[in-house]
mmCIF file of C-alpha atoms and ligand atoms in Angstrom:
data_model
loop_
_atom_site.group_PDB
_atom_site.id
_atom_site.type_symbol
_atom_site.label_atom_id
_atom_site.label_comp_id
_atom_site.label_asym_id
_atom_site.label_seq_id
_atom_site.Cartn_x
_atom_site.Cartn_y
_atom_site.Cartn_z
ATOM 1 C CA UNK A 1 -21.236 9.032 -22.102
ATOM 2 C CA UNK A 2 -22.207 8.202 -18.218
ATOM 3 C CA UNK A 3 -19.374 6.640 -16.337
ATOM 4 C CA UNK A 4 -20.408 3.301 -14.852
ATOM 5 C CA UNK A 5 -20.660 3.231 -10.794
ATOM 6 C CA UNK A 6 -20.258 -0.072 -8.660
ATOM 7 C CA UNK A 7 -21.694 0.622 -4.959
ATOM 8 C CA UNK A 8 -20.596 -2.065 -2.443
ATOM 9 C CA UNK A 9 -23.612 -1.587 0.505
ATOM 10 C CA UNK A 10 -21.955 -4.046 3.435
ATOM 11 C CA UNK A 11 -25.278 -3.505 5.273
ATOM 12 C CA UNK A 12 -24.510 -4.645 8.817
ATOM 13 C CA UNK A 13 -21.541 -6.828 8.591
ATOM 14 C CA UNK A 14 -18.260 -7.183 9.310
ATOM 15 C CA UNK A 15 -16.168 -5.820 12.188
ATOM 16 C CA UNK A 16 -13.089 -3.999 12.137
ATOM 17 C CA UNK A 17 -10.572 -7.394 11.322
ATOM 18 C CA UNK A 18 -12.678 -8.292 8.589
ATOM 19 C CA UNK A 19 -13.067 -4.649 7.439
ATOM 20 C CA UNK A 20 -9.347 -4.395 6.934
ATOM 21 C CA UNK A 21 -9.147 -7.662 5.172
ATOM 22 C CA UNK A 22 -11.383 -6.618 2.657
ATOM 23 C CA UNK A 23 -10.083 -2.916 1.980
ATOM 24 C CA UNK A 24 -6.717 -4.413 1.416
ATOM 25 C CA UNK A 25 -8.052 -7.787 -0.597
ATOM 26 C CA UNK A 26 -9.805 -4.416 -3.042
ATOM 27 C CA UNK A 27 -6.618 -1.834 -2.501
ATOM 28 C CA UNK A 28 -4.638 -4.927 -4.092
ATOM 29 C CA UNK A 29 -6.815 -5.306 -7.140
ATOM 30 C CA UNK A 30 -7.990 -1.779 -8.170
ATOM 31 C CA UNK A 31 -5.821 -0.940 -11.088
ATOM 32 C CA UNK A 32 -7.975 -3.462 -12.613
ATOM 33 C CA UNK A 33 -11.032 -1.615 -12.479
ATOM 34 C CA UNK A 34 -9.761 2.261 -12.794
ATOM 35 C CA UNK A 35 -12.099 3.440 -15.344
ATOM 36 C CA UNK A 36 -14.655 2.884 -13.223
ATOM 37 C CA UNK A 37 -16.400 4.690 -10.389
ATOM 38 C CA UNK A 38 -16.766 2.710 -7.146
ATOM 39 C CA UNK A 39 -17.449 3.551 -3.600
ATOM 40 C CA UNK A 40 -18.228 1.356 -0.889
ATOM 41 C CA UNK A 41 -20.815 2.453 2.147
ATOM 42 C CA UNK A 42 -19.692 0.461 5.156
ATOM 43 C CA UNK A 43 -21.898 0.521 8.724
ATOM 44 C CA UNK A 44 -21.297 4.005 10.098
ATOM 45 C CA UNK A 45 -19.017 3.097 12.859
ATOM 46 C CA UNK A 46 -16.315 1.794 9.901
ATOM 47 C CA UNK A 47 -16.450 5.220 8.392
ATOM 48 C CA UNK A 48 -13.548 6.553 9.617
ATOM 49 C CA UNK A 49 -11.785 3.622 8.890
ATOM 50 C CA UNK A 50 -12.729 3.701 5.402
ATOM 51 C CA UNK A 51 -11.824 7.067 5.028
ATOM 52 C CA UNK A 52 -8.377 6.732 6.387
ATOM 53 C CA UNK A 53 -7.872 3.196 3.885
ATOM 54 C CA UNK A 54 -9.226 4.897 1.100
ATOM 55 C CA UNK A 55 -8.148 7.996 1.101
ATOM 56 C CA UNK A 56 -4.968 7.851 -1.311
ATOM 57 C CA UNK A 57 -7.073 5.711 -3.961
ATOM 58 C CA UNK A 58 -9.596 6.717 -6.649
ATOM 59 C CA UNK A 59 -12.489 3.955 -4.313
ATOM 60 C CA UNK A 60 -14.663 6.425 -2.801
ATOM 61 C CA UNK A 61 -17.191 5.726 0.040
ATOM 62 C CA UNK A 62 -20.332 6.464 2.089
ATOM 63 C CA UNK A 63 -22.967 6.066 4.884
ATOM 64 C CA UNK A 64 -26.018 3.629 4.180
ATOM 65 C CA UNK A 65 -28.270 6.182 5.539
ATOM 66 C CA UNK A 66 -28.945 9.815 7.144
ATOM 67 C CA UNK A 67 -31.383 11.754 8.693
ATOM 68 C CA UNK A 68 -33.603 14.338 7.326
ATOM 69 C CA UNK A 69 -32.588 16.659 10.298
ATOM 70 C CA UNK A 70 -29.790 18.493 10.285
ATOM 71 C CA UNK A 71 -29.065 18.527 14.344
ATOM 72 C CA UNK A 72 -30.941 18.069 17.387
ATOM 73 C CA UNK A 73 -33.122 16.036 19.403
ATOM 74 C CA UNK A 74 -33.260 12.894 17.241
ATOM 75 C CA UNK A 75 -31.665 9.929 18.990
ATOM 76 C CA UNK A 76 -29.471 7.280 16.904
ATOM 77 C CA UNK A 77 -29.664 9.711 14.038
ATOM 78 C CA UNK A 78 -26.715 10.794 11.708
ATOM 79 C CA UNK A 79 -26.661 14.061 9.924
ATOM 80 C CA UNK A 80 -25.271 15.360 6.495
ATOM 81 C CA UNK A 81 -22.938 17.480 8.375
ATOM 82 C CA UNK A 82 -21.725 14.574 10.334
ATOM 83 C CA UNK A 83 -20.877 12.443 6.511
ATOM 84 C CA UNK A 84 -19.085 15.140 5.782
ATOM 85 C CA UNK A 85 -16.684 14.766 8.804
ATOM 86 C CA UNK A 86 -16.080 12.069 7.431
ATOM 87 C CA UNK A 87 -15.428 12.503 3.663
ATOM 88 C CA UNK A 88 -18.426 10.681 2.472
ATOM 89 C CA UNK A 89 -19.258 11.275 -1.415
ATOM 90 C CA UNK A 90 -21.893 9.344 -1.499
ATOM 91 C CA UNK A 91 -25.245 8.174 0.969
ATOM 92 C CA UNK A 92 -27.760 6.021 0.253
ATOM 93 C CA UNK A 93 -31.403 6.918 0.737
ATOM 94 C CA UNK A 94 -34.607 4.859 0.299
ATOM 95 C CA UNK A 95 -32.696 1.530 0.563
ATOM 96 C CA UNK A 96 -35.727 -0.963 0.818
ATOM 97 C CA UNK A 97 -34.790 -2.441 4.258
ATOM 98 C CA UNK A 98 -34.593 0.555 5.519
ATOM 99 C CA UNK A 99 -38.255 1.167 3.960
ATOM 100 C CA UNK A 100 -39.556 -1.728 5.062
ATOM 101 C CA UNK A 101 -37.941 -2.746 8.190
ATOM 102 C CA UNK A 102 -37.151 0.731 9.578
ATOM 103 C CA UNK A 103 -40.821 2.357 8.541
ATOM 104 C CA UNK A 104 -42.374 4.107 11.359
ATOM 105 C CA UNK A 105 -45.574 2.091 12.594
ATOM 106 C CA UNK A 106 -48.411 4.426 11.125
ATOM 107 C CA UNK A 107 -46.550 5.915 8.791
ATOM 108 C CA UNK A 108 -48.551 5.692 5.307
ATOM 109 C CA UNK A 109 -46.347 4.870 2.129
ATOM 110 C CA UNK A 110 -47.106 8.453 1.108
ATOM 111 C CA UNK A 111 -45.480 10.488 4.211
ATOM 112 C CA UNK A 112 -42.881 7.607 4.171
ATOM 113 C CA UNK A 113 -41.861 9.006 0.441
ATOM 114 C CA UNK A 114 -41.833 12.472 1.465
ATOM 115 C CA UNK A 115 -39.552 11.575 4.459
ATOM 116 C CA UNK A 116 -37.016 10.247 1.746
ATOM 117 C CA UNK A 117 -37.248 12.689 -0.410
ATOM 118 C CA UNK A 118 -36.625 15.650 2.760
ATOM 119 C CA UNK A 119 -33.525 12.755 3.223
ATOM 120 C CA UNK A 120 -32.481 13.510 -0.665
ATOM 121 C CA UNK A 121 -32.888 17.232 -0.303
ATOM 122 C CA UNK A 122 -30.312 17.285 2.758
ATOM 123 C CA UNK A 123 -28.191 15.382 1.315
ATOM 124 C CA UNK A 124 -27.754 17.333 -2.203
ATOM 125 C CA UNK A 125 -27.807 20.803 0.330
ATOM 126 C CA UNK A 126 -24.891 19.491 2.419
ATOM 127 C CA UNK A 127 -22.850 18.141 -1.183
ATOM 128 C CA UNK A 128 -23.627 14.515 -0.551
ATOM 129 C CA UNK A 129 -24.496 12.602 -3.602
ATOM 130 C CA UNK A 130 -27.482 10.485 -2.516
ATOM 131 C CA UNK A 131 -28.470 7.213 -4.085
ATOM 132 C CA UNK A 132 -31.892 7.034 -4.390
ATOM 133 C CA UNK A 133 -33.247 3.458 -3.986
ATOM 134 C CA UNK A 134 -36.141 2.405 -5.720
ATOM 135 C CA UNK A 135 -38.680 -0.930 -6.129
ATOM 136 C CA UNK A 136 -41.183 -2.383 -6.192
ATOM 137 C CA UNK A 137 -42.119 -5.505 -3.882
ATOM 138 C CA UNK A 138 -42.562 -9.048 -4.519
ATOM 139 C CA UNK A 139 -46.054 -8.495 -4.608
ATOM 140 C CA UNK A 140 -46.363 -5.134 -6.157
ATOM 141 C CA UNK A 141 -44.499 -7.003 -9.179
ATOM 142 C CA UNK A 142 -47.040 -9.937 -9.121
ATOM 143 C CA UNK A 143 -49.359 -7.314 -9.434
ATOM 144 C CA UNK A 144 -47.619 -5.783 -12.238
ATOM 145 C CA UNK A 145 -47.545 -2.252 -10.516
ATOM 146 C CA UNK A 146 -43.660 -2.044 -10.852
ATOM 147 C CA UNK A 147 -43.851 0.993 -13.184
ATOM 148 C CA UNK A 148 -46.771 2.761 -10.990
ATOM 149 C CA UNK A 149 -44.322 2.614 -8.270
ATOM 150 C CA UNK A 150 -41.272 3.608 -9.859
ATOM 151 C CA UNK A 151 -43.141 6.760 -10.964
ATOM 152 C CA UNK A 152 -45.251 7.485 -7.346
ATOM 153 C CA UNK A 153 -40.991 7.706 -5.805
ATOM 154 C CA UNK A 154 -39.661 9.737 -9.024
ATOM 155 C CA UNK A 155 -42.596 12.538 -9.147
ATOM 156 C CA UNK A 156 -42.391 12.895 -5.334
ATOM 157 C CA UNK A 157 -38.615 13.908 -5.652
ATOM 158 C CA UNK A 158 -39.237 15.866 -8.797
ATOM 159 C CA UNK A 159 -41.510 17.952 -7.193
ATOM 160 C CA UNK A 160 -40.630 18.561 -3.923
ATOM 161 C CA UNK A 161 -36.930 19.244 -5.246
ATOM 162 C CA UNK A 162 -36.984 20.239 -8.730
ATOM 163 C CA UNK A 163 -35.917 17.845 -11.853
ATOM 164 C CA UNK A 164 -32.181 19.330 -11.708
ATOM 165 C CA UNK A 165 -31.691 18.005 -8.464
ATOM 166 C CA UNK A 166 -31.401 14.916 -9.843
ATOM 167 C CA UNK A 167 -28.490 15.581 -11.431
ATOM 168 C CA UNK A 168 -26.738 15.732 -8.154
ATOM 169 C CA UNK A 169 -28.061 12.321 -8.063
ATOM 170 C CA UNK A 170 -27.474 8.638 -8.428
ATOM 171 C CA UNK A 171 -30.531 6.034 -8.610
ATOM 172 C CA UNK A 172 -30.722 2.664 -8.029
ATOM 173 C CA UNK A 173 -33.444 0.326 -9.411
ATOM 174 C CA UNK A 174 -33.465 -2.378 -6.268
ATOM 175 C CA UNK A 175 -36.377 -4.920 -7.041
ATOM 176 C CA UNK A 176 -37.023 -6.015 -3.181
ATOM 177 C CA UNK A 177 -37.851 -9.425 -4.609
ATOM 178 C CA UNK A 178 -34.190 -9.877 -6.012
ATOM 179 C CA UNK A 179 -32.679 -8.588 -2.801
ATOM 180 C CA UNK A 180 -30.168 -10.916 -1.001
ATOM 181 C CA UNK A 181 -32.590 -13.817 -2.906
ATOM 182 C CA UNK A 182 -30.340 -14.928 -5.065
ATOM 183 C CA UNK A 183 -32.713 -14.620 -7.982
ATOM 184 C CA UNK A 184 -31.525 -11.235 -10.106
ATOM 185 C CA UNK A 185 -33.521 -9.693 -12.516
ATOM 186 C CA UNK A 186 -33.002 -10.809 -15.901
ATOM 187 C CA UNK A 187 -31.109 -7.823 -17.708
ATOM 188 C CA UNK A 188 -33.808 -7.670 -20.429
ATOM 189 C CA UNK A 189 -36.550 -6.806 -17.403
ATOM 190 C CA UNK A 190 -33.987 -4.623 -15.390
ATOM 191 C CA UNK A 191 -33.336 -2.665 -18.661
ATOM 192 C CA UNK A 192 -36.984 -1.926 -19.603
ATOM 193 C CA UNK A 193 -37.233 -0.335 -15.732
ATOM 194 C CA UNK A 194 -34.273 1.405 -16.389
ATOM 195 C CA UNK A 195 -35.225 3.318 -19.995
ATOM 196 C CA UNK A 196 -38.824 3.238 -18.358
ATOM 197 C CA UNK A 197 -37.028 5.644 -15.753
ATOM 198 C CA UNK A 198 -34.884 7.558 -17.793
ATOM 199 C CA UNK A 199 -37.743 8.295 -20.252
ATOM 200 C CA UNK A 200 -39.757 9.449 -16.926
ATOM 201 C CA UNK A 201 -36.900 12.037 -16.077
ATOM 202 C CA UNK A 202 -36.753 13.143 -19.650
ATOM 203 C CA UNK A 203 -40.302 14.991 -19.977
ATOM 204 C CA UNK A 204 -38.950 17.141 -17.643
ATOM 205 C CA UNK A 205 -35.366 17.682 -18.468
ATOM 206 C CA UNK A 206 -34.054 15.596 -21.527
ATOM 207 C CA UNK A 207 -30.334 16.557 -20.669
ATOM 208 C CA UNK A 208 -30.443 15.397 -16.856
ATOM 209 C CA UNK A 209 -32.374 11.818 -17.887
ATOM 210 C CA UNK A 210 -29.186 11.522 -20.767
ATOM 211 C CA UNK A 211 -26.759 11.844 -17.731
ATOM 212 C CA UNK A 212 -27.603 10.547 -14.562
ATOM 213 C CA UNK A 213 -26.646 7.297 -13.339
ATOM 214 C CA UNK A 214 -29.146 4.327 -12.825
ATOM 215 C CA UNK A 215 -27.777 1.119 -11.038
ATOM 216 C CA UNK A 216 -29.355 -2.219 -10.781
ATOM 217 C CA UNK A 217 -29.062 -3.612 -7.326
ATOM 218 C CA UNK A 218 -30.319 -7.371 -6.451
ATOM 219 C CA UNK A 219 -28.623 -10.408 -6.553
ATOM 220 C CA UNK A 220 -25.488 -9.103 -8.508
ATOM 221 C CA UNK A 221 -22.938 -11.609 -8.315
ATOM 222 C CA UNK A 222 -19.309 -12.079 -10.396
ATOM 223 C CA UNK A 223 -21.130 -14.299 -12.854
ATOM 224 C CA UNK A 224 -24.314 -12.191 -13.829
ATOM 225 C CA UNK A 225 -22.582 -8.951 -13.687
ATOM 226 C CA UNK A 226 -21.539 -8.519 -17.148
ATOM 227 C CA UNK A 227 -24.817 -9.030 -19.055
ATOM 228 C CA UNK A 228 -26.448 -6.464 -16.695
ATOM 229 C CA UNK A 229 -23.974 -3.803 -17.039
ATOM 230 C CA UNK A 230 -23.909 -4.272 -20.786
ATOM 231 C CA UNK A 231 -27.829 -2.914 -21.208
ATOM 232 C CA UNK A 232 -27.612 0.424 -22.677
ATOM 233 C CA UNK A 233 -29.748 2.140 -19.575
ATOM 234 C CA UNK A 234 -27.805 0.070 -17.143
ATOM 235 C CA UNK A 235 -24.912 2.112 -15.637
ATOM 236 C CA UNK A 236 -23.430 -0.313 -12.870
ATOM 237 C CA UNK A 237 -24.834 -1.916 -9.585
ATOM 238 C CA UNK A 238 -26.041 -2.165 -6.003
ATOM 239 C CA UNK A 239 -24.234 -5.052 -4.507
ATOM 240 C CA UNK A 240 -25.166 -5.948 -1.314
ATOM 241 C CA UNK A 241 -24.162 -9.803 -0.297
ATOM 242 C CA UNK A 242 -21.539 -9.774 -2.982
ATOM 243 C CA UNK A 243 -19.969 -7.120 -2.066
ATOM 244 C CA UNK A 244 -18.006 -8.847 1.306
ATOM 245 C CA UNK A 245 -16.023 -11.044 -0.927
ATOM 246 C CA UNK A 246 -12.991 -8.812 -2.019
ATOM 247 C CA UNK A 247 -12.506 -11.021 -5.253
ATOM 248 C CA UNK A 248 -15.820 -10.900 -6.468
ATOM 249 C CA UNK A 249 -16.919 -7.557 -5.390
ATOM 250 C CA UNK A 250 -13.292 -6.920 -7.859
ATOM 251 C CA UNK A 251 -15.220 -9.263 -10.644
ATOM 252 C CA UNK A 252 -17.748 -7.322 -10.032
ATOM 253 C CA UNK A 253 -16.521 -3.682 -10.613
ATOM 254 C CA UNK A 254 -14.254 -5.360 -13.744
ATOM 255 C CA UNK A 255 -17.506 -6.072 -15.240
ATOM 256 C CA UNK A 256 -18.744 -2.494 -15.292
ATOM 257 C CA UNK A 257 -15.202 -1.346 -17.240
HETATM 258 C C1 LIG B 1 -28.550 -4.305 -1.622
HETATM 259 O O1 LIG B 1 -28.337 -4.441 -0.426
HETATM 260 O O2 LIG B 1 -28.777 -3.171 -2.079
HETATM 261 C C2 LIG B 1 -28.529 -5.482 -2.483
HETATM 262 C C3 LIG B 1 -28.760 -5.315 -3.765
HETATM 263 O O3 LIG B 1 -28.263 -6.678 -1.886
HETATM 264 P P1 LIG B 1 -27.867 -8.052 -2.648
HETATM 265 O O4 LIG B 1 -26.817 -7.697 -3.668
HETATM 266 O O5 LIG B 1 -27.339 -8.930 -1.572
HETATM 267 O O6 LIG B 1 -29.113 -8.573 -3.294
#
């Protein structure tokens, strides 16, 4: 039985004030949502913030991103070893605006993939669970290439870092069309990606594909939570916008117990 996970990604928001508002608004509310996992990944300068708010409750948190370098020469650039500092569980990799706002100019998509999955292989080295992002573009899914890109991501990690990495692992099935759009994925299309995925990982290791984790992130709101979560591939969410509000990012994680 996978335990659900609700991951609240604040992006680039907030400041310290509002930070504190929020932590306490969710502090205040989180016996109603024990029996669930949540951790939320706040802009790396809040991290130690976080980690002192947090660090007496069962809400766990992480960074929104890391490099694929350990130390040296790389300016801007956080490291594993630096999460750890600061009690991070969790870090997301892959997360599409990184992808496709952050991709080096003349970069192809391929080298771009093996750059996330070196990110995923640090992480799961230095004891970071890393939540691996994954979808497919408003175009790609026009095209109806959603499962061809699902699968290019998957194999790459698979083989660079062996199937039982992934059960270090979290993934996240982020459509980039239902990202901060407003317009989710109906939970009858996010669960076919889902058991699409899980039946991926299970030709090479049917145990791992029975327990890893798969969110859906996009457009997850208090009032569409529910029905998502309660698809039988569907183990929580990826909530971005949704996530600022303390009383619906609360809705939210309720949903997922
Ligand atoms: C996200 O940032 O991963 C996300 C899913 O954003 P939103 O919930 O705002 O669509």
């Amino acid at each position: 039985m996978r335990k659900p996970l609700v991951a609240g990604n604040w992006k680039m928001n907030g400041s310290s004030t509002s930070a504190k508002t929020l932590l306490d608004g969710i502090l205040t509310q989180a016996e109603s949502f024990s029996s669930a996992d949540v951790a939320l990944f706040p802009p790396a300068v809040y991290l130690r913030q976080v980690q002192e708010a947090l660090t007496n409750s069962d809400i766990r948190w992480g960074a929104q991103n890391l490099s694929q370098f350990k130390h040296g020469a790389y300016t801007g650039e956080i490291s594993a070893p630096m999460l750890n500092d600061f009690g991070c569980k969790y870090v997301l990799i892959g997360h599409s605006e990184r992808r496709c706002l952050y991709a080096e100019i003349g970069l192809d998509q391929l080298v771009l993939d093996y750059i996330i999955a070196e990110k995923y292989s640090m992480a799961t080295q230095e004891g970071i669970t890393p939540i691996i992002c994954i979808g497919e573009s408003p175009e790609e899914h026009a095209d109806g290439k959603t499962e061809e890109v699902i699968a290019r991501l998957l194999d790459i990690v698979i083989d660079q870092n062996g199937v039982k990495a992934l059960s270090q692992a979290v993934l996240a099935y982020e459509p980039v069309w239902a990202i901060g759009t407003g317009k989710s994925a109906t939970p009858e299309w996010a669960q076919e990606v889902h058991s699409f995925m899980r039946e991926r990982i299970k030709k090479h290791d049917p145990e791992t594909a029975e327990s890893i984790q798969i969110l859906y992130g996009g457009s997850v709101k208090g009032d569409n939570a529910a029905p998502l979560f309660s698809m039988p591939d569907i183990d929580g969410g990826l909530i971005g916008g949704a996530s600022l509000d303390a009383n619906e990012f609360v809705q939210i994680c309720m949903a997922a117990v």
